[in-house]
mmCIF file of C-alpha atoms in Angstrom:
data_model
loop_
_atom_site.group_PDB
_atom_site.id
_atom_site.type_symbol
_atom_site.label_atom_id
_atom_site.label_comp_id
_atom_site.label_asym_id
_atom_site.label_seq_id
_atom_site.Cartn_x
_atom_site.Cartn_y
_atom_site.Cartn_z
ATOM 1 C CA UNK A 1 -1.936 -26.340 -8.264
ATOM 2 C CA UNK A 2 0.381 -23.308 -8.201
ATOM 3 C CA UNK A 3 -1.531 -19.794 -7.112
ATOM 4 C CA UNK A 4 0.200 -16.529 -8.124
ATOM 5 C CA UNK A 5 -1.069 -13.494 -6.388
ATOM 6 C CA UNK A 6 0.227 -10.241 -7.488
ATOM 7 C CA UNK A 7 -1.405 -6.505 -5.896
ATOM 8 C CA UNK A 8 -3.489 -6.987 -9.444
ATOM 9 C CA UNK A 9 -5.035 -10.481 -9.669
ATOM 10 C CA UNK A 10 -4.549 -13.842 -8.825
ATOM 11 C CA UNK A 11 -4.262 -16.702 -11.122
ATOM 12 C CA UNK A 12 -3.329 -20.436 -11.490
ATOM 13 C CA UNK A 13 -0.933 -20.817 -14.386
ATOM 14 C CA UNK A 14 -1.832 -24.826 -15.325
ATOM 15 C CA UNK A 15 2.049 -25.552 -16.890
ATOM 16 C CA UNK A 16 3.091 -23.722 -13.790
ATOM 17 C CA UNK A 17 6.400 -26.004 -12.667
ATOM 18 C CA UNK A 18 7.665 -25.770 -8.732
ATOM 19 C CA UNK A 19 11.768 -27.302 -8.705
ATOM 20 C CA UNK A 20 12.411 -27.184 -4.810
ATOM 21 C CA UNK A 21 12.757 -23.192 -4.241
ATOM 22 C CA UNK A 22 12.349 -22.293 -8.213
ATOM 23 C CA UNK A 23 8.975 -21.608 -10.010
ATOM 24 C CA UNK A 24 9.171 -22.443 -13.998
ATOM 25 C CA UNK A 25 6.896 -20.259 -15.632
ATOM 26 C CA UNK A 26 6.515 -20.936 -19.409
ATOM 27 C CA UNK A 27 6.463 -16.825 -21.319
ATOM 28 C CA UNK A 28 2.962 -16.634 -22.137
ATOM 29 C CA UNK A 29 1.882 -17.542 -18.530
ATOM 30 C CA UNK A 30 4.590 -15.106 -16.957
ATOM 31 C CA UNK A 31 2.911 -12.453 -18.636
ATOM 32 C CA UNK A 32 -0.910 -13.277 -18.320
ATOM 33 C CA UNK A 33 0.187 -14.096 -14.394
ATOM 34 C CA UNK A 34 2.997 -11.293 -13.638
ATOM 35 C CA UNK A 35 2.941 -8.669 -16.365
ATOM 36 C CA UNK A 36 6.901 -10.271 -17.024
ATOM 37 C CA UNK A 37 7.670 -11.731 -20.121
ATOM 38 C CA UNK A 38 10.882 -12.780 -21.821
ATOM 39 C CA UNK A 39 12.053 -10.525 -24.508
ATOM 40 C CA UNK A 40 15.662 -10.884 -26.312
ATOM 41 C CA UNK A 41 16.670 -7.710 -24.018
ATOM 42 C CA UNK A 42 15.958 -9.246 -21.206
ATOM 43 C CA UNK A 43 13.178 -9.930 -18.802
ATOM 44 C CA UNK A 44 10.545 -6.727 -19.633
ATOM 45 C CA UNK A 45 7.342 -5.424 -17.975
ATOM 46 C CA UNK A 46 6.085 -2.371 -18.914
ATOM 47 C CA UNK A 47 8.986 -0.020 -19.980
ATOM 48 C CA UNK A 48 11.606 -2.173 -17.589
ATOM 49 C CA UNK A 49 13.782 -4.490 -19.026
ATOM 50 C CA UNK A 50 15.903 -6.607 -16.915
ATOM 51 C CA UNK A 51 18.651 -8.227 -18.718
ATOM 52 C CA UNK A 52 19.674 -10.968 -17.136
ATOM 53 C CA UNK A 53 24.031 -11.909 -17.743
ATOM 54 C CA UNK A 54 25.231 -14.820 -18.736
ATOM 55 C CA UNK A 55 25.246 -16.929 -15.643
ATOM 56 C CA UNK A 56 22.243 -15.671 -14.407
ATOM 57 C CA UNK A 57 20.135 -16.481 -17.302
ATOM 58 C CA UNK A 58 21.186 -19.897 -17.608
ATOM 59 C CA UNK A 59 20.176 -20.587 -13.947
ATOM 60 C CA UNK A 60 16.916 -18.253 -14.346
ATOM 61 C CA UNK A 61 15.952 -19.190 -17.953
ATOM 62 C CA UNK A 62 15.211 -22.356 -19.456
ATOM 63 C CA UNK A 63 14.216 -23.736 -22.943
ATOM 64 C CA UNK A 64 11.334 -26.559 -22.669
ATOM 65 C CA UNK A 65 8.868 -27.896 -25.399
ATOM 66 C CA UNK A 66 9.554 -25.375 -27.859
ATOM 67 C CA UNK A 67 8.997 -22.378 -25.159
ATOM 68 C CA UNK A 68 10.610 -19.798 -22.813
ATOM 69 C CA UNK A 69 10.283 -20.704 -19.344
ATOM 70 C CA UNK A 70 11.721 -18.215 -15.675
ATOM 71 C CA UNK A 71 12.103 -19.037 -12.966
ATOM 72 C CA UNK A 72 10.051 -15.962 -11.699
ATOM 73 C CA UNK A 73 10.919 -16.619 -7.726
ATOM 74 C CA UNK A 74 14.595 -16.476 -8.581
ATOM 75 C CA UNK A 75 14.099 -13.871 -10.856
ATOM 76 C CA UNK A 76 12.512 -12.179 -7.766
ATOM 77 C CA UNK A 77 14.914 -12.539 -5.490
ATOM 78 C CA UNK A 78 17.254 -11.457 -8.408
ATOM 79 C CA UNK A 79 15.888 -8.218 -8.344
ATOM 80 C CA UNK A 80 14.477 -7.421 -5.367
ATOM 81 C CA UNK A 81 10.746 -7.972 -6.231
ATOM 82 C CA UNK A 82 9.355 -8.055 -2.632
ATOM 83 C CA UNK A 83 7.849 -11.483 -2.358
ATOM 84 C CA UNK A 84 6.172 -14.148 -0.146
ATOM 85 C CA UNK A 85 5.193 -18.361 -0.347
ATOM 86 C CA UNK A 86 2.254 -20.443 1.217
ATOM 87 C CA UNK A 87 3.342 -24.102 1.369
ATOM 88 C CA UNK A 88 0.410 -25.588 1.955
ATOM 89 C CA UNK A 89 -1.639 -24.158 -1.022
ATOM 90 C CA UNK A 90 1.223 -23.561 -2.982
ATOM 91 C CA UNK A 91 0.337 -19.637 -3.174
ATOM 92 C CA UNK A 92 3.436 -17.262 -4.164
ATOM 93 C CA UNK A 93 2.642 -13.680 -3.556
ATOM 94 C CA UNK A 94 4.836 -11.364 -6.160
ATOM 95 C CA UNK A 95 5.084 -7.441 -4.929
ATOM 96 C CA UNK A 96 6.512 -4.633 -7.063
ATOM 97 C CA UNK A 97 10.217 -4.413 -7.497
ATOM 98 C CA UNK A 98 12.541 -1.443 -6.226
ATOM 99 C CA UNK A 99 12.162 0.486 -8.845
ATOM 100 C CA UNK A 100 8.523 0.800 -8.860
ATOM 101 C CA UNK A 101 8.692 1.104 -4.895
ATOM 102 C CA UNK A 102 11.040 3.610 -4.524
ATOM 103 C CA UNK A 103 11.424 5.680 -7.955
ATOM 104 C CA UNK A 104 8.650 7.597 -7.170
ATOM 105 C CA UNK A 105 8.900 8.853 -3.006
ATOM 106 C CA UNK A 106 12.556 9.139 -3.131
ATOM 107 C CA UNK A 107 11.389 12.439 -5.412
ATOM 108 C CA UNK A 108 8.422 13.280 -3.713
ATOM 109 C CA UNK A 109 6.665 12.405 -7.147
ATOM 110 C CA UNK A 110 3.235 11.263 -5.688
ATOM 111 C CA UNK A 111 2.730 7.795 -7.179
ATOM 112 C CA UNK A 112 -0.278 7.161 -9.180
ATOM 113 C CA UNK A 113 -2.984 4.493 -8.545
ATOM 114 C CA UNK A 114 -6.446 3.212 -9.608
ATOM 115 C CA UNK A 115 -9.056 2.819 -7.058
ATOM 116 C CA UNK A 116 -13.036 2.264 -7.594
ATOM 117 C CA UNK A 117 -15.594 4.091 -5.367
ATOM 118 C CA UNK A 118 -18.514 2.629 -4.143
ATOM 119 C CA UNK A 119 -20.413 2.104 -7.492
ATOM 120 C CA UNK A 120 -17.609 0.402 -9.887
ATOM 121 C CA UNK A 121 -16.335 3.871 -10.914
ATOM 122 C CA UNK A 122 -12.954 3.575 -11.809
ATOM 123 C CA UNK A 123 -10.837 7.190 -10.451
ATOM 124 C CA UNK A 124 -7.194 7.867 -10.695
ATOM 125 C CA UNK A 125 -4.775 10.223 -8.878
ATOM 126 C CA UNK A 126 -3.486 10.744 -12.410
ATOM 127 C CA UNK A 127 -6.919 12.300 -13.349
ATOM 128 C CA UNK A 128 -6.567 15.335 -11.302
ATOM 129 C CA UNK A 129 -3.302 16.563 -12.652
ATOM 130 C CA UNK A 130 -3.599 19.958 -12.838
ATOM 131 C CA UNK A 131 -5.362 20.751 -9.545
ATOM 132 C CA UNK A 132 -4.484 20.455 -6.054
ATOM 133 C CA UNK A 133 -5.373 17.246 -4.387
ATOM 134 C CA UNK A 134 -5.767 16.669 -0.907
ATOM 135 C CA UNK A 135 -5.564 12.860 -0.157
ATOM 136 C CA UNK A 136 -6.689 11.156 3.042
ATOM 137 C CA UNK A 137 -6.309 7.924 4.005
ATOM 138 C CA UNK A 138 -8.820 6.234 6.304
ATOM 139 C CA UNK A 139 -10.170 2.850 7.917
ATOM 140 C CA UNK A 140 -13.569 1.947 9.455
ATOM 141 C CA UNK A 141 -11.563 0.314 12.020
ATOM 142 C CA UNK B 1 -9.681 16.173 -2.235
ATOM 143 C CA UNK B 2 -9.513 12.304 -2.499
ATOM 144 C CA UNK B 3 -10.321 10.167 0.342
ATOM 145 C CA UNK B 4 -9.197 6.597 0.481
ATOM 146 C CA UNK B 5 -10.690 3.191 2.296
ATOM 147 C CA UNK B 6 -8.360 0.415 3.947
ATOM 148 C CA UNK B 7 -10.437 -2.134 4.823
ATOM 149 C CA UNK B 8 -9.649 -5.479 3.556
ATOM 150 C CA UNK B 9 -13.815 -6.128 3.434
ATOM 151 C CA UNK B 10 -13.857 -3.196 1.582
ATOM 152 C CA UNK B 11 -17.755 -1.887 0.700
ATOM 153 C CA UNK B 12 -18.804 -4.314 3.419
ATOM 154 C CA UNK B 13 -17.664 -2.432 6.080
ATOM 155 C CA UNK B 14 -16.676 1.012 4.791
ATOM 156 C CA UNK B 15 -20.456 1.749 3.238
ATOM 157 C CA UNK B 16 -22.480 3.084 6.135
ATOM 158 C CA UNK B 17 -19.291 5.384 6.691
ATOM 159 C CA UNK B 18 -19.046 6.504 2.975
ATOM 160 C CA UNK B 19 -22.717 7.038 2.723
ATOM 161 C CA UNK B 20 -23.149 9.077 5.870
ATOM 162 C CA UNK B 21 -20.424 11.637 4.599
ATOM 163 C CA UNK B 22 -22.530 12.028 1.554
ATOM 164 C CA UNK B 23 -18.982 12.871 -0.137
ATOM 165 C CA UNK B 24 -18.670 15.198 -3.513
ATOM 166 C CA UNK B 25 -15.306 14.037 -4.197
ATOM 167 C CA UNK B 26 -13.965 10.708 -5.006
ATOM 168 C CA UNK B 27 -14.389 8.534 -2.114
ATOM 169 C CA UNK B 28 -12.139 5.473 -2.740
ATOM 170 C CA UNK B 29 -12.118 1.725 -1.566
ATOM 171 C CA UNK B 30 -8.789 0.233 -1.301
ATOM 172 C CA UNK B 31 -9.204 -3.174 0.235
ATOM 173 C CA UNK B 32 -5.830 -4.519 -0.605
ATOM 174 C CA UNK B 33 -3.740 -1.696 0.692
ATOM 175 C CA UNK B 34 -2.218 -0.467 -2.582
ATOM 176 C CA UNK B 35 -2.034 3.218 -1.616
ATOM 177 C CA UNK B 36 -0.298 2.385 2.226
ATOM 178 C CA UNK B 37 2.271 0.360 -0.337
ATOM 179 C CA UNK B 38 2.752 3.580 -2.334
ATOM 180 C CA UNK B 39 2.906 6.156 0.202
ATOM 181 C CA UNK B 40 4.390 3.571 2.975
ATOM 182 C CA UNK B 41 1.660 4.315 5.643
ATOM 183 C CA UNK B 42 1.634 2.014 9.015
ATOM 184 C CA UNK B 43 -1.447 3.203 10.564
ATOM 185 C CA UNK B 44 -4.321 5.749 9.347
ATOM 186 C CA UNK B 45 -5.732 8.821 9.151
ATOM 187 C CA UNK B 46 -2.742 10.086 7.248
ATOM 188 C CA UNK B 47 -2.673 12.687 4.780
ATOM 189 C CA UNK B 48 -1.043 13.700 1.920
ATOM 190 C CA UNK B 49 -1.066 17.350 0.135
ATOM 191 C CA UNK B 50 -0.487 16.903 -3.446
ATOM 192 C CA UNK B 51 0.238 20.068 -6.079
ATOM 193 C CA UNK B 52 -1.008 20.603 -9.259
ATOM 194 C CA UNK B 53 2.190 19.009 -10.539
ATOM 195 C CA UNK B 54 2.068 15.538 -9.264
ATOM 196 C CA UNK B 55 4.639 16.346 -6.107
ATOM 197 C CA UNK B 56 3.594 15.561 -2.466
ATOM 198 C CA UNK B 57 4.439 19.434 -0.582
ATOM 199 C CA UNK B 58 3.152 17.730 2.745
ATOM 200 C CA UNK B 59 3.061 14.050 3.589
ATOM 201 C CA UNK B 60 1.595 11.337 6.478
ATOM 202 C CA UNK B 61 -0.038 13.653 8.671
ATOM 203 C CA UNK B 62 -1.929 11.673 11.205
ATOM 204 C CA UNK B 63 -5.426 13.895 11.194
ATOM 205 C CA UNK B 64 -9.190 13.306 10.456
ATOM 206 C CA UNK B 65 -11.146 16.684 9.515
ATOM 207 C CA UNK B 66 -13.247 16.078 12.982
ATOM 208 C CA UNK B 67 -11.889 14.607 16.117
ATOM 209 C CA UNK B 68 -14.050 13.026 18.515
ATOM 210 C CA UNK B 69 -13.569 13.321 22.497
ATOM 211 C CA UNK B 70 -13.686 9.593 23.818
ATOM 212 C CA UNK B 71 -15.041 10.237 27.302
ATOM 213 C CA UNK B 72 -17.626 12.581 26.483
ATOM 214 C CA UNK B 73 -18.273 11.290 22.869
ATOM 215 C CA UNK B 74 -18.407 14.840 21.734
ATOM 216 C CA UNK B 75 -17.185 15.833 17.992
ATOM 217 C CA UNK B 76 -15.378 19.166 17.062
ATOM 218 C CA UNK B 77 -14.024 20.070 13.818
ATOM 219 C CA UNK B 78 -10.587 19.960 13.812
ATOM 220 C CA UNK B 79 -9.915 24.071 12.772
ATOM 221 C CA UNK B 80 -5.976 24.756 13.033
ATOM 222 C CA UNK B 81 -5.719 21.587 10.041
ATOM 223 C CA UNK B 82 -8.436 22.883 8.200
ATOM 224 C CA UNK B 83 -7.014 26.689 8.203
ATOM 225 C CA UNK B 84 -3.517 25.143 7.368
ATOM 226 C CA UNK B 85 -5.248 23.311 4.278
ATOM 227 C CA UNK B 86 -7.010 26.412 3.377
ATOM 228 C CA UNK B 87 -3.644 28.573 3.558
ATOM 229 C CA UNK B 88 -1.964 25.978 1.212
ATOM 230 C CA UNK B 89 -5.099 26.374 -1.416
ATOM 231 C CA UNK B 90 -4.911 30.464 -1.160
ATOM 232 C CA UNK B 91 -1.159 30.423 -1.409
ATOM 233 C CA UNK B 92 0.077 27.702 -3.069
ATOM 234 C CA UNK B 93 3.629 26.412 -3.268
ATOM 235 C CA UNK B 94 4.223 30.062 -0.702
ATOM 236 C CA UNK B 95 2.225 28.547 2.226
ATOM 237 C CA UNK B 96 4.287 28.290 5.385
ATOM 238 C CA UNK B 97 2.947 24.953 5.971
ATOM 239 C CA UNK B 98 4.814 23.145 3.348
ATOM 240 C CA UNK B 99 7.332 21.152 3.844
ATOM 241 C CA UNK B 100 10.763 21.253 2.855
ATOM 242 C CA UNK B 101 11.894 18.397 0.246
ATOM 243 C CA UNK B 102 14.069 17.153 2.982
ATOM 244 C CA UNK B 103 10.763 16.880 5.808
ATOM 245 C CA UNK B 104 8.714 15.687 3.415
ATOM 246 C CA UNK B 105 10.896 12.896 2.516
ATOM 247 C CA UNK B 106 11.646 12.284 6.110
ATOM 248 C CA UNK B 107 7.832 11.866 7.094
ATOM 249 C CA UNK B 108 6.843 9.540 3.944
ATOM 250 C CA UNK B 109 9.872 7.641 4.825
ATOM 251 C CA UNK B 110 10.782 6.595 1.150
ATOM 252 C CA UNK B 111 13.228 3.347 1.634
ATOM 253 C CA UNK B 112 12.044 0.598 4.335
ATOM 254 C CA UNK B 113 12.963 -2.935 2.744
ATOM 255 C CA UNK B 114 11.496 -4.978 6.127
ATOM 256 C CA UNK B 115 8.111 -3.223 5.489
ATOM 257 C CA UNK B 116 7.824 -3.786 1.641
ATOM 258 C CA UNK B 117 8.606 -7.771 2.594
ATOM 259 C CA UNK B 118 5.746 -7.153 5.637
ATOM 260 C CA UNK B 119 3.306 -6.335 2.781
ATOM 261 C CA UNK B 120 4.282 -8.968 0.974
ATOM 262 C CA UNK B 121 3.354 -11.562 3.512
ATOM 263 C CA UNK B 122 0.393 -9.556 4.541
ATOM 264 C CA UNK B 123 -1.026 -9.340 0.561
ATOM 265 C CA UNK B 124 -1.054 -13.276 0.650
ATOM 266 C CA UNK B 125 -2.132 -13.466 3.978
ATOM 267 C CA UNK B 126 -5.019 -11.842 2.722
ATOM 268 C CA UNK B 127 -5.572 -13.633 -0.501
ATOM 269 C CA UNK B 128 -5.388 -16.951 1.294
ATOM 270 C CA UNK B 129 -7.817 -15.597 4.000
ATOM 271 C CA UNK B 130 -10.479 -14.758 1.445
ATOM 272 C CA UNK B 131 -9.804 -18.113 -0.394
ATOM 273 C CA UNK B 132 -11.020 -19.914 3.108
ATOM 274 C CA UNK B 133 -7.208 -20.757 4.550
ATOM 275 C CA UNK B 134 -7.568 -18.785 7.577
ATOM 276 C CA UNK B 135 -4.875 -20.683 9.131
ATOM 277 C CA UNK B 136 -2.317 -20.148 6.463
ATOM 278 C CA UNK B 137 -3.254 -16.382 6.443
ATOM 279 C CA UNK B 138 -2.701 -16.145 10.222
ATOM 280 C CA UNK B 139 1.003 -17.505 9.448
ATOM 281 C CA UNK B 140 1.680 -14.634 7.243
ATOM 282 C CA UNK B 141 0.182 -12.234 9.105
ATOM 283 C CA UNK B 142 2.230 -13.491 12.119
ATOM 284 C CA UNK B 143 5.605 -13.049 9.640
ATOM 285 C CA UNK B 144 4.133 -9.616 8.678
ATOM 286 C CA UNK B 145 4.176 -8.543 12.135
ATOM 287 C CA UNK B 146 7.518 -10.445 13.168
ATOM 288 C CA UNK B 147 9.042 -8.004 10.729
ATOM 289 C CA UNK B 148 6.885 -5.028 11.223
ATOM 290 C CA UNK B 149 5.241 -4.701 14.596
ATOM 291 C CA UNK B 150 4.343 -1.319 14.539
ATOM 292 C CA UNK B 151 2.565 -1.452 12.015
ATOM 293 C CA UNK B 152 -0.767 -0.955 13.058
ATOM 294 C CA UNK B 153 -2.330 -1.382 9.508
ATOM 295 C CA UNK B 154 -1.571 -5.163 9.816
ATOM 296 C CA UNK B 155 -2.123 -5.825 13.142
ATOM 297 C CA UNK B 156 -5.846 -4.564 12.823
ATOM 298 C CA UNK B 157 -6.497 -5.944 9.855
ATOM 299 C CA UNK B 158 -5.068 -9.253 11.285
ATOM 300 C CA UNK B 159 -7.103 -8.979 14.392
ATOM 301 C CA UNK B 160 -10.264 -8.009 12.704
ATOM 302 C CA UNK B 161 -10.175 -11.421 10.343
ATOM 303 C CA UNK B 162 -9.489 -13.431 13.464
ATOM 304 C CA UNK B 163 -9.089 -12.834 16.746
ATOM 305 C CA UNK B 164 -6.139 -11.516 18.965
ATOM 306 C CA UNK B 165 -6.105 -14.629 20.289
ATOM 307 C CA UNK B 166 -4.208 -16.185 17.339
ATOM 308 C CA UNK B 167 -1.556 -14.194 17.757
ATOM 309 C CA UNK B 168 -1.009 -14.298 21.380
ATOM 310 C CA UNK B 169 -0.842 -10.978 22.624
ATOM 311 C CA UNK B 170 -4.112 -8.438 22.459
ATOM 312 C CA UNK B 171 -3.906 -4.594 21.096
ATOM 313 C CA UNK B 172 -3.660 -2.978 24.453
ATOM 314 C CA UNK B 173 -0.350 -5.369 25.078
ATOM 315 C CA UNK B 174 1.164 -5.331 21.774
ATOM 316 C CA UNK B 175 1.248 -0.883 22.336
ATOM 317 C CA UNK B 176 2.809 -1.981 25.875
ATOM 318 C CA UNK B 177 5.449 -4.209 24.382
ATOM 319 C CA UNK B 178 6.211 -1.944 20.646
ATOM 320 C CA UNK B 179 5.965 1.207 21.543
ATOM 321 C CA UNK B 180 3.295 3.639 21.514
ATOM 322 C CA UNK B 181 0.975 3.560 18.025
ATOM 323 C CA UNK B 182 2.466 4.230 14.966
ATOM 324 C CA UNK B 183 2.028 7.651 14.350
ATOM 325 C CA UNK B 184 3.650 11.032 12.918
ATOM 326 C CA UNK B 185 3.576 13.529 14.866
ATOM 327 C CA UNK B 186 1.827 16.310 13.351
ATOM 328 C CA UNK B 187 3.781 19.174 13.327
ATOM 329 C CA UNK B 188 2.109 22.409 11.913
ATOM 330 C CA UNK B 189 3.940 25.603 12.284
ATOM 331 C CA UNK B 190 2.544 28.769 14.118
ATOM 332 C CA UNK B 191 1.472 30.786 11.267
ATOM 333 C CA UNK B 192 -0.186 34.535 11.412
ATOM 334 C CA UNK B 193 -3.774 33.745 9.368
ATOM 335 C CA UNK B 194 -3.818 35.736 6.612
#
């Protein structure tokens, strides 16, 4: 059984294919699994499209059983999604790509995020827009 | 004023801390390091100013608002931060202890491609370590460090899932051998208080 662990969630796609280094993913299990999904643009999350040329696609993208399938560790590699593979449990790890990592510090635009507190409460930077925020980052250790 | 939590055991460990503060602003946990990913911080306290547009003025400054004196065990408050904070809320984007765009992006350190990978190993390293394959988390951990090892942020957390023994060289050693611990220096100018 494949594992996918992203900064989100974790999940176990069941049609989830490994081909020596590659990692089929059929579309709807990209996108419940990586927030990617295959769009005629290209390969979109969020905003981001990725299209992929010619060559690449046909080593990255495949047709099977009347679905879209990636090859999402290529495709990671392919863009420079930070990523990272357990063997033994078959776990892939799947970071964000450059864009997300760098579009924000390289302008000092503070990148948002979504944190709980201590009871559930959900609290993002975002929310205090407007106001000056001081944040600190800390560890018990 | 937001704090944040890095603890991979999250609530677990970080509670009694929390609690004890009694805070009145959000007080955050972050147990799988997304904010060290965003603001690319190796070891903590660090600090971030933040204006009322979004921009960071003032970035990874290694300070806690008390500092404790480990012989004696004695706590002061740590004033000349505190004043610089309170000069930066009374003056705004004309507070002398900005930084300039240049500093700022110096100290956050915005491009570092071997320690995006490290979190990468150290993310599944995690997952697999909560999912009861403490050996197959130690081996990411291990690759984390191989490409990052001053990072203190992984080498705790590694050490505090296991033990340094796993890894072949204690804390005290691995400051020996890498340098001494990750840390900006904090650099506040000498400012007349207003």
């Amino acid at each position: 059984m494949v594992t996918i662990v992203t900064s989100e969630a974790a999940s176990s796609p069941p049609n989830a294919r490994r081909e020596g280094g590659a990692l089929w993913l059929r579309n709807d299990e990209l996108l419940a699994s990586t927030g990617w999904e295959i769009k005629p643009e290209g390969v979109c999350r969020g905003e981001v499209c990725v299209p992929l040329p010619g060559e690449r696609a046909e080593a990255l993208m495949a047709e099977r059983d009347g679905a879209s399938w990636l090859d999402v560790a290529g495709f990671a590699e392919y863009v420079g999604q930070t990523s990272a593979h357990d063997a033994a449990t078959d776990t892939w790890y799947f970071g964000p790509g450059p864009e997300e990592r760098r579009g924000h510090l390289d302008m000092l635009d503070a990148p948002d995020f979504e944190l709980r507190d201590l009871e559930g409460r959900t609290h993002r930077l975002s929310d205090h827009r407007g106001k000056k925020v001081l944040l600190a980052v800390w560890a018990s250790w | 004023m937001i704090t944040v939590g890095c603890d991979v055991k999250g609530a677990e460990v970080e509670r009694e801390y929390i609690e004890a503060a009694r805070p009145e602003h959000p007080s955050l946990l972050d147990p799988t390091f997304i904010v060290p990913e965003l603001y690319n911080t190796r070891n903590v306290p660090a600090v971030f100013w933040i204006d009322e547009d979004g921009w960071i003025v003032r970035g990874n400054d290694p300070v806690y608002a008390t500092r404790r004196n480990r012989e004696t065990g004695e706590t002061t408050i740590n004033e000349r931060y505190l004043e610089a904070v309170r000069d930066w809320v009374r003056h705004g984007s004309r507070s002398a202890y900005l930084t300039s765009q240049l500093e700022t992006q110096r100290r956050v350190g915005a491009t570092d491609e071997a320690n995006d990978q490290a979190m990468a190993h150290f993310r599944l390293g995690v997952h697999l370590d909560r999912n009861g394959h403490h050996e197959e988390a130690v081996a990411q951990f291990k690759a984390a460090l191989a490409l990052k090892p001053e990072n203190w942020n992984y080498r705790r957390q590694a050490y505090n899932l296991g033990s340094a023994d796993e890894y072949g060289i204690t804390m005290q050693e691995a400051m020996q051998t890498v340098g001494p611990m990750y840390a900006m220096p904090l650099e506040l100018p000498e400012v007349q208080s207003t």
